[in-house]
DNA sequence: GTAGAATCGGAGTGCTCACTCCGATTTCAA
DNA sequence: TTGAAATCGGAGTGAGCACTCCGATTCTAC
């Protein structure tokens, strides 16, 4: 019960992870992303392991629960979106940046609509680490929206919540549509976001 | 191999179904609708049976497969929507009729969003009898849309496919939102559907 | 190079769920 | 009223899945 020799112990002790462990963790994450995108989130953990070329035990050591694996995959995707949003926050064309980002997310989600379903329903049972990333995404998208509104490119009376709902809904809705229709749906939504202008 | 005594035999032989059988079938359908709405489509058939107050065997005699049960439930819902659409096809205010119907569907789906998820993803594995009802819905909604477009209430360059995608997406997206936000999201979508007017 | 710890692999476990089977019960025509 | 046929009920079956356990393997500090 004396002084702890450990120099630092932050809330989340980031242990350095062995070389092979890190490699396998990454392989599992990639495989999981593919498998869940193709077969839906109902795909078995065993299939993820097979695709990753590791044993089931390995998957479960890195992600003690299937839910935690889903969380991690979703977290990666959201982090990617957050990054894309951040890249655009200082664009000289705020309106273009906003709509460009919107289109990007919808297009990406269309390819892997199993994940987008999860994205839509998210908040029901995926919290934990996901919440942190979701906050980053909210933050970056919030800046994008605010700047677009200041520039008059987006109507002033919509909030971040509405935009995120619209983003999720449009992603979900256009998942099975061909590019042409998807474009027209986006056109309608964008028009609505611009507002009754002239 | 002589003349068949059976007077008529249409493609779908509608056998009159015994009294208790019909009663139970209806009870199962009601229970299924409730259970799937509350617990999601992953809810067990046993729970449906329990809620309906019948044995599992009974559920499986009426609906030989869980998928067929889902199909039947979805079919009922879609039939209800088709009916609502039909009721509005002769409205003196085509634009109002169209948007009114849109809002109705979104509002209904919001309550039971598990089903709306199925509605969105439908077409993947729910066909059969569902297709017939879906055609009715398409037909009625098509009339509503055409009339609204003739009246200039909806932009002319959107098709039925886009509208249905928007309908499904909006339903899905607003499932977890409160009434206020849902209203604002609908406002945006409606604005988009009206087009860059004024 | 080597010891010891961390990690791996995958057969095994227990549970849930869709679906079956058949004796008991109910319906209905005569 | 009655008896044959339709229907019911629910224990039982098999498959699939998330998750565990531990001997074998691989890494790394010295």
Tab-separated table of C-alpha atoms (C1' of nucleotides) in Angstrom:
chain	number	residue	atom	x	y	z
A	1	UNK	CA	0.000	0.000	0.000
A	2	UNK	CA	3.091	2.279	-0.338
A	3	UNK	CA	3.796	4.694	-3.167
A	4	UNK	CA	3.024	3.222	-6.554
A	5	UNK	CA	6.144	2.738	-8.662
A	6	UNK	CA	4.084	3.206	-11.809
A	7	UNK	CA	4.972	6.698	-13.033
A	8	UNK	CA	1.653	7.446	-14.722
A	9	UNK	CA	-1.679	5.773	-14.949
A	10	UNK	CA	-4.187	7.643	-17.066
A	11	UNK	CA	-7.832	6.607	-17.118
A	12	UNK	CA	-7.126	4.434	-20.146
A	13	UNK	CA	-3.788	2.588	-19.664
A	14	UNK	CA	-2.470	2.314	-23.215
A	15	UNK	CA	-0.387	-0.834	-23.064
A	16	UNK	CA	2.019	-1.139	-26.011
A	17	UNK	CA	0.637	-4.435	-27.403
A	18	UNK	CA	2.974	-7.075	-28.818
A	19	UNK	CA	3.932	-7.002	-32.490
A	20	UNK	CA	1.881	-9.993	-33.638
A	21	UNK	CA	-1.016	-8.936	-31.467
A	22	UNK	CA	-1.182	-5.543	-33.119
A	23	UNK	CA	-0.944	-7.130	-36.547
A	24	UNK	CA	-3.766	-9.541	-35.823
A	25	UNK	CA	-5.948	-6.881	-34.328
A	26	UNK	CA	-5.675	-4.897	-37.523
A	27	UNK	CA	-6.372	-7.929	-39.692
A	28	UNK	CA	-9.492	-8.717	-37.689
A	29	UNK	CA	-10.741	-5.166	-37.982
A	30	UNK	CA	-10.319	-5.163	-41.762
A	31	UNK	CA	-11.952	-8.558	-42.135
A	32	UNK	CA	-14.837	-7.572	-39.887
A	33	UNK	CA	-15.498	-4.484	-41.933
A	34	UNK	CA	-15.657	-6.526	-45.130
A	35	UNK	CA	-17.716	-9.368	-43.750
A	36	UNK	CA	-20.271	-7.166	-42.019
A	37	UNK	CA	-20.597	-5.058	-45.143
A	38	UNK	CA	-21.240	-8.113	-47.291
A	39	UNK	CA	-23.256	-10.403	-45.064
A	40	UNK	CA	-24.772	-7.907	-42.681
A	41	UNK	CA	-24.145	-7.588	-38.987
A	42	UNK	CA	-25.674	-10.999	-38.429
A	43	UNK	CA	-22.601	-12.636	-39.905
A	44	UNK	CA	-20.866	-14.989	-37.489
A	45	UNK	CA	-17.710	-14.162	-35.625
A	46	UNK	CA	-16.235	-17.368	-36.963
A	47	UNK	CA	-16.493	-16.048	-40.498
A	48	UNK	CA	-14.684	-12.905	-39.507
A	49	UNK	CA	-11.916	-15.009	-37.990
A	50	UNK	CA	-11.673	-17.164	-41.110
A	51	UNK	CA	-11.471	-14.140	-43.378
A	52	UNK	CA	-8.816	-12.608	-41.176
A	53	UNK	CA	-6.834	-15.835	-41.151
A	54	UNK	CA	-6.795	-16.126	-37.361
A	55	UNK	CA	-8.469	-18.339	-34.780
A	56	UNK	CA	-11.736	-17.464	-33.107
A	57	UNK	CA	-9.986	-17.176	-29.797
A	58	UNK	CA	-7.878	-14.377	-31.185
A	59	UNK	CA	-10.883	-12.384	-32.254
A	60	UNK	CA	-12.432	-12.717	-28.828
A	61	UNK	CA	-9.292	-11.700	-26.991
A	62	UNK	CA	-9.115	-8.423	-28.891
A	63	UNK	CA	-12.836	-7.832	-28.848
A	64	UNK	CA	-14.360	-9.636	-25.881
A	65	UNK	CA	-17.816	-9.344	-27.318
A	66	UNK	CA	-19.362	-9.312	-30.753
A	67	UNK	CA	-20.925	-6.016	-29.876
A	68	UNK	CA	-17.537	-4.556	-29.058
A	69	UNK	CA	-16.290	-5.692	-32.458
A	70	UNK	CA	-19.195	-3.958	-34.168
A	71	UNK	CA	-18.508	-0.895	-32.090
A	72	UNK	CA	-14.890	-0.862	-33.205
A	73	UNK	CA	-15.800	-1.205	-36.872
A	74	UNK	CA	-18.427	1.495	-36.644
A	75	UNK	CA	-15.978	3.659	-34.749
A	76	UNK	CA	-13.424	3.385	-37.551
A	77	UNK	CA	-15.983	4.348	-40.151
A	78	UNK	CA	-17.242	7.298	-38.157
A	79	UNK	CA	-13.670	8.392	-37.491
A	80	UNK	CA	-13.070	8.379	-41.237
A	81	UNK	CA	-16.111	10.558	-41.780
A	82	UNK	CA	-15.052	12.906	-39.006
A	83	UNK	CA	-11.663	13.238	-40.642
A	84	UNK	CA	-13.242	14.043	-44.001
A	85	UNK	CA	-15.448	16.642	-42.361
A	86	UNK	CA	-12.482	18.225	-40.610
A	87	UNK	CA	-10.587	18.482	-43.886
A	88	UNK	CA	-13.336	20.704	-45.208
A	89	UNK	CA	-13.940	22.986	-42.249
A	90	UNK	CA	-11.719	25.726	-43.626
A	91	UNK	CA	-12.809	25.594	-47.224
A	92	UNK	CA	-13.282	28.980	-48.897
A	93	UNK	CA	-16.592	27.653	-50.206
A	94	UNK	CA	-18.570	26.659	-47.090
A	95	UNK	CA	-21.689	25.692	-48.983
A	96	UNK	CA	-19.780	23.493	-51.400
A	97	UNK	CA	-17.852	21.902	-48.546
A	98	UNK	CA	-21.044	21.030	-46.711
A	99	UNK	CA	-22.852	19.493	-49.646
A	100	UNK	CA	-19.724	17.783	-50.857
A	101	UNK	CA	-19.321	16.081	-47.506
A	102	UNK	CA	-22.948	15.087	-47.437
A	103	UNK	CA	-22.653	13.488	-50.851
A	104	UNK	CA	-19.472	11.692	-49.877
A	105	UNK	CA	-21.042	10.059	-46.843
A	106	UNK	CA	-24.138	9.022	-48.743
A	107	UNK	CA	-22.037	7.552	-51.541
A	108	UNK	CA	-19.824	5.597	-49.181
A	109	UNK	CA	-22.710	4.237	-47.208
A	110	UNK	CA	-24.446	3.132	-50.357
A	111	UNK	CA	-21.663	0.671	-51.061
A	112	UNK	CA	-21.815	-0.893	-47.653
A	113	UNK	CA	-25.415	-0.521	-46.656
A	114	UNK	CA	-25.299	-3.110	-43.928
A	115	UNK	CA	-23.131	-0.752	-41.952
A	116	UNK	CA	-25.292	2.206	-42.781
A	117	UNK	CA	-28.226	0.402	-41.234
A	118	UNK	CA	-26.216	0.212	-38.053
A	119	UNK	CA	-25.249	3.832	-38.469
A	120	UNK	CA	-28.872	4.791	-38.650
A	121	UNK	CA	-30.014	2.726	-35.727
A	122	UNK	CA	-26.922	3.641	-33.755
A	123	UNK	CA	-27.494	5.100	-30.363
A	124	UNK	CA	-29.652	2.170	-29.403
A	125	UNK	CA	-26.923	-0.116	-28.179
A	126	UNK	CA	-23.609	1.210	-29.361
A	127	UNK	CA	-22.173	3.687	-26.937
A	128	UNK	CA	-18.841	3.507	-25.101
A	129	UNK	CA	-15.943	4.404	-27.353
A	130	UNK	CA	-18.328	5.092	-30.173
A	131	UNK	CA	-19.706	8.065	-28.347
A	132	UNK	CA	-16.358	9.770	-28.344
A	133	UNK	CA	-15.935	9.445	-32.089
A	134	UNK	CA	-19.516	10.428	-32.631
A	135	UNK	CA	-18.827	13.613	-30.734
A	136	UNK	CA	-15.906	14.387	-33.015
A	137	UNK	CA	-18.096	13.842	-36.031
A	138	UNK	CA	-20.822	16.005	-34.529
A	139	UNK	CA	-18.284	18.704	-33.858
A	140	UNK	CA	-16.787	18.773	-37.327
A	141	UNK	CA	-20.122	18.517	-39.065
A	142	UNK	CA	-21.417	21.238	-36.801
A	143	UNK	CA	-18.706	23.584	-38.036
A	144	UNK	CA	-19.441	22.676	-41.627
A	145	UNK	CA	-23.118	23.367	-41.108
A	146	UNK	CA	-22.608	26.630	-39.259
A	147	UNK	CA	-20.289	28.009	-41.902
A	148	UNK	CA	-22.634	26.947	-44.696
A	149	UNK	CA	-25.492	28.682	-42.923
A	150	UNK	CA	-23.476	31.858	-42.392
A	151	UNK	CA	-22.708	31.842	-46.089
A	152	UNK	CA	-26.419	31.534	-46.819
A	153	UNK	CA	-25.991	28.206	-48.573
A	154	UNK	CA	-28.124	26.328	-46.069
A	155	UNK	CA	-31.340	27.558	-44.514
A	156	UNK	CA	-30.816	28.877	-41.010
A	157	UNK	CA	-33.592	27.018	-39.263
A	158	UNK	CA	-32.196	23.508	-39.410
A	159	UNK	CA	-30.070	22.133	-36.585
A	160	UNK	CA	-27.301	19.605	-36.426
A	161	UNK	CA	-29.701	16.908	-35.279
A	162	UNK	CA	-31.913	17.308	-38.303
A	163	UNK	CA	-28.931	17.249	-40.623
A	164	UNK	CA	-27.571	14.060	-39.096
A	165	UNK	CA	-30.973	12.423	-39.323
A	166	UNK	CA	-31.226	13.468	-42.940
A	167	UNK	CA	-27.729	12.181	-43.588
A	168	UNK	CA	-28.464	8.810	-42.051
A	169	UNK	CA	-31.854	8.546	-43.685
A	170	UNK	CA	-30.594	9.430	-47.130
A	171	UNK	CA	-27.723	6.980	-46.815
A	172	UNK	CA	-30.117	4.264	-45.809
A	173	UNK	CA	-32.682	5.092	-48.454
A	174	UNK	CA	-30.292	5.201	-51.387
A	175	UNK	CA	-28.453	2.021	-50.481
A	176	UNK	CA	-30.128	-0.090	-53.120
A	177	UNK	CA	-30.587	2.603	-55.728
A	178	UNK	CA	-28.590	3.070	-58.908
A	179	UNK	CA	-26.390	6.124	-59.277
A	180	UNK	CA	-28.901	8.077	-61.317
A	181	UNK	CA	-31.718	7.771	-58.827
A	182	UNK	CA	-29.389	8.395	-55.948
A	183	UNK	CA	-28.378	11.626	-57.616
A	184	UNK	CA	-31.968	12.736	-57.982
A	185	UNK	CA	-32.798	11.920	-54.370
A	186	UNK	CA	-29.775	13.897	-53.244
A	187	UNK	CA	-30.916	16.740	-55.459
A	188	UNK	CA	-34.243	16.857	-53.678
A	189	UNK	CA	-32.682	16.750	-50.239
A	190	UNK	CA	-30.131	19.413	-51.114
A	191	UNK	CA	-32.861	21.646	-52.446
A	192	UNK	CA	-34.707	21.254	-49.204
A	193	UNK	CA	-31.602	22.088	-47.208
A	194	UNK	CA	-30.992	25.233	-49.226
A	195	UNK	CA	-34.492	26.370	-48.431
A	196	UNK	CA	-37.215	28.167	-50.339
A	197	UNK	CA	-34.907	30.591	-52.049
A	198	UNK	CA	-35.108	31.899	-55.563
B	1	UNK	CA	-60.145	-38.996	-64.157
B	2	UNK	CA	-63.701	-37.988	-65.077
B	3	UNK	CA	-65.242	-34.537	-64.713
B	4	UNK	CA	-64.180	-32.827	-61.510
B	5	UNK	CA	-67.103	-32.324	-59.140
B	6	UNK	CA	-65.394	-29.243	-57.773
B	7	UNK	CA	-67.276	-26.328	-59.334
B	8	UNK	CA	-64.386	-23.853	-59.404
B	9	UNK	CA	-60.677	-23.972	-58.735
B	10	UNK	CA	-58.918	-20.638	-59.204
B	11	UNK	CA	-55.143	-20.365	-59.149
B	12	UNK	CA	-55.298	-19.692	-55.421
B	13	UNK	CA	-57.805	-22.108	-53.902
B	14	UNK	CA	-59.346	-20.045	-51.124
B	15	UNK	CA	-60.416	-22.673	-48.681
B	16	UNK	CA	-62.958	-21.358	-46.165
B	17	UNK	CA	-60.845	-22.044	-43.031
B	18	UNK	CA	-62.455	-23.319	-39.870
B	19	UNK	CA	-63.837	-20.857	-37.334
B	20	UNK	CA	-61.174	-21.331	-34.666
B	21	UNK	CA	-58.459	-21.417	-37.286
B	22	UNK	CA	-59.451	-18.041	-38.654
B	23	UNK	CA	-59.677	-16.611	-35.152
B	24	UNK	CA	-56.205	-17.852	-34.251
B	25	UNK	CA	-54.696	-16.666	-37.493
B	26	UNK	CA	-55.919	-13.170	-36.765
B	27	UNK	CA	-54.664	-13.288	-33.170
B	28	UNK	CA	-51.231	-14.360	-34.358
B	29	UNK	CA	-51.055	-11.584	-36.900
B	30	UNK	CA	-51.947	-8.947	-34.324
B	31	UNK	CA	-49.477	-10.341	-31.804
B	32	UNK	CA	-46.724	-10.550	-34.401
B	33	UNK	CA	-47.224	-6.942	-35.352
B	34	UNK	CA	-46.904	-5.845	-31.740
B	35	UNK	CA	-43.972	-8.054	-30.855
B	36	UNK	CA	-41.933	-7.211	-33.946
B	37	UNK	CA	-42.609	-3.531	-33.434
B	38	UNK	CA	-41.409	-3.683	-29.834
B	39	UNK	CA	-38.583	-6.180	-29.915
B	40	UNK	CA	-37.522	-5.948	-33.536
B	41	UNK	CA	-37.755	-8.608	-36.184
B	42	UNK	CA	-35.284	-10.727	-34.255
B	43	UNK	CA	-37.948	-11.520	-31.682
B	44	UNK	CA	-38.648	-15.223	-31.360
B	45	UNK	CA	-41.650	-16.962	-32.814
B	46	UNK	CA	-42.314	-18.389	-29.374
B	47	UNK	CA	-42.863	-14.916	-27.995
B	48	UNK	CA	-45.347	-14.186	-30.740
B	49	UNK	CA	-47.199	-17.386	-29.874
B	50	UNK	CA	-47.217	-16.521	-26.174
B	51	UNK	CA	-48.548	-13.032	-26.829
B	52	UNK	CA	-51.220	-14.430	-29.112
B	53	UNK	CA	-52.187	-17.018	-26.513
B	54	UNK	CA	-51.692	-19.978	-28.818
B	55	UNK	CA	-49.164	-22.775	-29.164
B	56	UNK	CA	-46.080	-22.529	-31.335
B	57	UNK	CA	-47.417	-25.258	-33.560
B	58	UNK	CA	-50.381	-23.087	-34.389
B	59	UNK	CA	-48.193	-20.215	-35.494
B	60	UNK	CA	-46.195	-22.496	-37.760
B	61	UNK	CA	-49.260	-24.080	-39.333
B	62	UNK	CA	-50.582	-20.710	-40.427
B	63	UNK	CA	-47.175	-19.337	-41.365
B	64	UNK	CA	-44.846	-22.210	-42.240
B	65	UNK	CA	-41.804	-20.012	-41.918
B	66	UNK	CA	-40.789	-17.062	-39.830
B	67	UNK	CA	-40.125	-15.183	-43.018
B	68	UNK	CA	-43.654	-15.829	-44.221
B	69	UNK	CA	-44.937	-14.392	-40.955
B	70	UNK	CA	-42.872	-11.261	-41.431
B	71	UNK	CA	-44.124	-11.057	-44.976
B	72	UNK	CA	-47.725	-11.243	-43.798
B	73	UNK	CA	-47.207	-8.528	-41.202
B	74	UNK	CA	-45.439	-6.268	-43.652
B	75	UNK	CA	-48.157	-6.978	-46.195
B	76	UNK	CA	-50.846	-5.827	-43.783
B	77	UNK	CA	-49.013	-2.625	-43.074
B	78	UNK	CA	-48.404	-1.875	-46.716
B	79	UNK	CA	-52.020	-2.665	-47.515
B	80	UNK	CA	-53.061	-0.116	-44.905
B	81	UNK	CA	-50.839	2.492	-46.508
B	82	UNK	CA	-52.153	1.640	-49.954
B	83	UNK	CA	-55.670	2.102	-48.654
B	84	UNK	CA	-54.807	5.486	-47.176
B	85	UNK	CA	-53.253	6.549	-50.451
B	86	UNK	CA	-56.288	5.422	-52.407
B	87	UNK	CA	-58.576	7.438	-50.141
B	88	UNK	CA	-56.745	10.568	-51.209
B	89	UNK	CA	-56.450	10.037	-54.942
B	90	UNK	CA	-59.495	12.127	-55.730
B	91	UNK	CA	-58.857	14.948	-53.330
B	92	UNK	CA	-59.577	18.426	-54.707
B	93	UNK	CA	-56.193	19.472	-53.289
B	94	UNK	CA	-53.664	17.137	-54.928
B	95	UNK	CA	-50.639	18.768	-53.337
B	96	UNK	CA	-52.153	18.611	-49.871
B	97	UNK	CA	-53.178	15.014	-50.403
B	98	UNK	CA	-49.684	14.011	-51.408
B	99	UNK	CA	-47.886	15.689	-48.530
B	100	UNK	CA	-50.533	14.634	-46.096
B	101	UNK	CA	-50.039	11.009	-47.058
B	102	UNK	CA	-46.279	11.346	-46.851
B	103	UNK	CA	-46.530	12.736	-43.346
B	104	UNK	CA	-48.950	10.023	-42.302
B	105	UNK	CA	-46.613	7.233	-43.362
B	106	UNK	CA	-43.615	8.825	-41.705
B	107	UNK	CA	-45.563	9.352	-38.496
B	108	UNK	CA	-46.831	5.793	-38.387
B	109	UNK	CA	-43.452	4.317	-39.085
B	110	UNK	CA	-41.886	6.398	-36.382
B	111	UNK	CA	-43.920	4.572	-33.767
B	112	UNK	CA	-42.926	1.156	-34.955
B	113	UNK	CA	-39.498	1.703	-36.370
B	114	UNK	CA	-38.489	-1.925	-36.309
B	115	UNK	CA	-40.964	-2.522	-39.062
B	116	UNK	CA	-39.866	0.525	-40.959
B	117	UNK	CA	-36.361	-0.909	-41.066
B	118	UNK	CA	-37.823	-3.897	-42.814
B	119	UNK	CA	-39.811	-1.591	-45.037
B	120	UNK	CA	-36.630	0.116	-46.078
B	121	UNK	CA	-34.618	-2.981	-46.698
B	122	UNK	CA	-37.577	-4.691	-48.293
B	123	UNK	CA	-37.061	-6.138	-51.706
B	124	UNK	CA	-34.070	-8.052	-50.459
B	125	UNK	CA	-35.905	-11.101	-49.232
B	126	UNK	CA	-39.559	-10.303	-48.989
B	127	UNK	CA	-41.324	-10.915	-52.258
B	128	UNK	CA	-44.210	-13.314	-52.916
B	129	UNK	CA	-47.516	-11.926	-51.706
B	130	UNK	CA	-45.773	-8.786	-50.610
B	131	UNK	CA	-45.057	-7.887	-54.187
B	132	UNK	CA	-48.714	-7.738	-55.011
B	133	UNK	CA	-49.489	-5.328	-52.194
B	134	UNK	CA	-46.412	-3.315	-52.995
B	135	UNK	CA	-47.741	-2.889	-56.513
B	136	UNK	CA	-51.009	-1.557	-55.161
B	137	UNK	CA	-49.146	0.909	-53.017
B	138	UNK	CA	-46.982	1.939	-55.949
B	139	UNK	CA	-50.077	2.433	-58.048
B	140	UNK	CA	-51.946	4.572	-55.564
B	141	UNK	CA	-48.910	6.628	-54.620
B	142	UNK	CA	-48.165	7.039	-58.315
B	143	UNK	CA	-51.547	8.657	-58.817
B	144	UNK	CA	-51.047	10.944	-55.831
B	145	UNK	CA	-47.669	11.995	-57.153
B	146	UNK	CA	-48.845	12.548	-60.720
B	147	UNK	CA	-51.750	14.686	-59.624
B	148	UNK	CA	-49.573	16.688	-57.272
B	149	UNK	CA	-47.127	17.301	-60.083
B	150	UNK	CA	-49.864	18.344	-62.490
B	151	UNK	CA	-51.047	20.817	-59.897
B	152	UNK	CA	-47.533	22.180	-59.642
B	153	UNK	CA	-47.207	21.247	-55.979
B	154	UNK	CA	-44.348	18.854	-56.580
B	155	UNK	CA	-41.423	19.391	-58.941
B	156	UNK	CA	-41.862	17.523	-62.184
B	157	UNK	CA	-38.486	15.856	-62.372
B	158	UNK	CA	-38.856	13.362	-59.539
B	159	UNK	CA	-40.137	9.867	-60.189
B	160	UNK	CA	-42.056	7.385	-58.115
B	161	UNK	CA	-38.859	5.532	-57.231
B	162	UNK	CA	-37.251	8.599	-55.754
B	163	UNK	CA	-40.348	9.421	-53.766
B	164	UNK	CA	-40.564	5.924	-52.314
B	165	UNK	CA	-36.891	6.006	-51.400
B	166	UNK	CA	-37.398	9.366	-49.732
B	167	UNK	CA	-40.455	8.054	-47.939
B	168	UNK	CA	-38.617	5.020	-46.611
B	169	UNK	CA	-35.510	6.989	-45.736
B	170	UNK	CA	-37.391	9.699	-43.898
B	171	UNK	CA	-39.399	7.135	-41.976
B	172	UNK	CA	-36.234	5.369	-40.976
B	173	UNK	CA	-34.357	8.529	-40.115
B	174	UNK	CA	-37.020	10.062	-37.919
B	175	UNK	CA	-37.777	6.898	-35.998
B	176	UNK	CA	-35.913	7.965	-32.880
B	177	UNK	CA	-36.561	11.675	-33.123
B	178	UNK	CA	-39.004	13.705	-31.096
B	179	UNK	CA	-42.005	15.271	-32.774
B	180	UNK	CA	-40.407	18.674	-33.124
B	181	UNK	CA	-37.325	17.477	-34.946
B	182	UNK	CA	-39.376	15.134	-37.049
B	183	UNK	CA	-41.444	18.078	-38.143
B	184	UNK	CA	-38.384	20.053	-39.146
B	185	UNK	CA	-36.896	17.148	-41.095
B	186	UNK	CA	-40.199	16.716	-42.912
B	187	UNK	CA	-40.172	20.426	-43.624
B	188	UNK	CA	-36.811	20.143	-45.333
B	189	UNK	CA	-37.843	17.150	-47.393
B	190	UNK	CA	-41.125	18.735	-48.398
B	191	UNK	CA	-39.307	21.861	-49.463
B	192	UNK	CA	-37.055	19.770	-51.613
B	193	UNK	CA	-39.988	17.994	-53.160
B	194	UNK	CA	-41.712	21.262	-53.998
B	195	UNK	CA	-38.590	22.390	-55.786
B	196	UNK	CA	-36.815	25.706	-56.179
B	197	UNK	CA	-40.002	27.677	-56.532
B	198	UNK	CA	-41.075	31.288	-55.938
C	1	DG	C1'	20.482	-17.963	-27.013
C	2	DT	C1'	17.063	-18.544	-23.623
C	3	DA	C1'	13.545	-18.177	-20.148
C	4	DG	C1'	9.280	-16.563	-19.222
C	5	DA	C1'	5.418	-14.092	-20.455
C	6	DA	C1'	2.104	-12.833	-23.909
C	7	DT	C1'	-0.471	-14.477	-27.544
C	8	DC	C1'	-2.493	-17.898	-30.553
C	9	DG	C1'	-5.717	-21.553	-32.194
C	10	DG	C1'	-9.683	-24.174	-32.259
C	11	DA	C1'	-12.248	-27.954	-30.070
C	12	DG	C1'	-15.693	-27.725	-26.639
C	13	DT	C1'	-19.871	-25.685	-23.970
C	14	DG	C1'	-24.230	-24.057	-23.302
C	15	DC	C1'	-27.900	-21.515	-24.980
C	16	DT	C1'	-31.381	-19.801	-28.280
C	17	DC	C1'	-34.173	-20.431	-31.995
C	18	DA	C1'	-36.724	-22.110	-36.078
C	19	DC	C1'	-39.196	-25.894	-37.152
C	20	DT	C1'	-41.418	-30.967	-36.528
C	21	DC	C1'	-44.501	-34.503	-34.747
C	22	DC	C1'	-48.295	-36.524	-32.816
C	23	DG	C1'	-51.743	-37.295	-29.096
C	24	DA	C1'	-55.550	-34.259	-27.347
C	25	DT	C1'	-59.155	-31.143	-28.490
C	26	DT	C1'	-62.499	-28.644	-31.237
C	27	DT	C1'	-65.485	-27.908	-35.145
C	28	DC	C1'	-69.211	-28.968	-38.115
C	29	DA	C1'	-71.902	-31.659	-41.562
C	30	DA	C1'	-75.393	-34.914	-41.425
D	1	DT	C1'	-76.079	-36.015	-31.163
D	2	DT	C1'	-72.147	-37.954	-33.285
D	3	DG	C1'	-68.072	-39.135	-35.555
D	4	DA	C1'	-64.646	-37.998	-38.868
D	5	DA	C1'	-61.633	-34.407	-40.160
D	6	DA	C1'	-59.404	-30.282	-39.180
D	7	DT	C1'	-56.963	-27.883	-35.860
D	8	DC	C1'	-54.462	-27.209	-31.589
D	9	DG	C1'	-50.574	-27.401	-28.218
D	10	DG	C1'	-46.056	-27.874	-26.742
D	11	DA	C1'	-42.291	-31.167	-25.818
D	12	DG	C1'	-38.661	-32.510	-28.723
D	13	DT	C1'	-34.920	-32.030	-32.508
D	14	DG	C1'	-31.114	-30.215	-34.831
D	15	DA	C1'	-28.466	-26.433	-36.278
D	16	DG	C1'	-25.994	-22.234	-35.460
D	17	DC	C1'	-23.897	-19.037	-32.681
D	18	DA	C1'	-21.349	-16.369	-29.015
D	19	DC	C1'	-18.067	-17.229	-25.921
D	20	DT	C1'	-14.489	-20.205	-22.881
D	21	DC	C1'	-10.348	-22.863	-21.870
D	22	DC	C1'	-5.958	-24.480	-22.154
D	23	DG	C1'	-1.977	-26.751	-24.478
D	24	DA	C1'	0.998	-25.095	-28.326
D	25	DT	C1'	3.390	-21.327	-30.324
D	26	DT	C1'	5.638	-16.904	-30.783
D	27	DC	C1'	7.692	-12.835	-29.130
D	28	DT	C1'	10.968	-10.073	-26.427
D	29	DA	C1'	13.851	-8.607	-22.590
D	30	DC	C1'	18.208	-9.923	-20.899
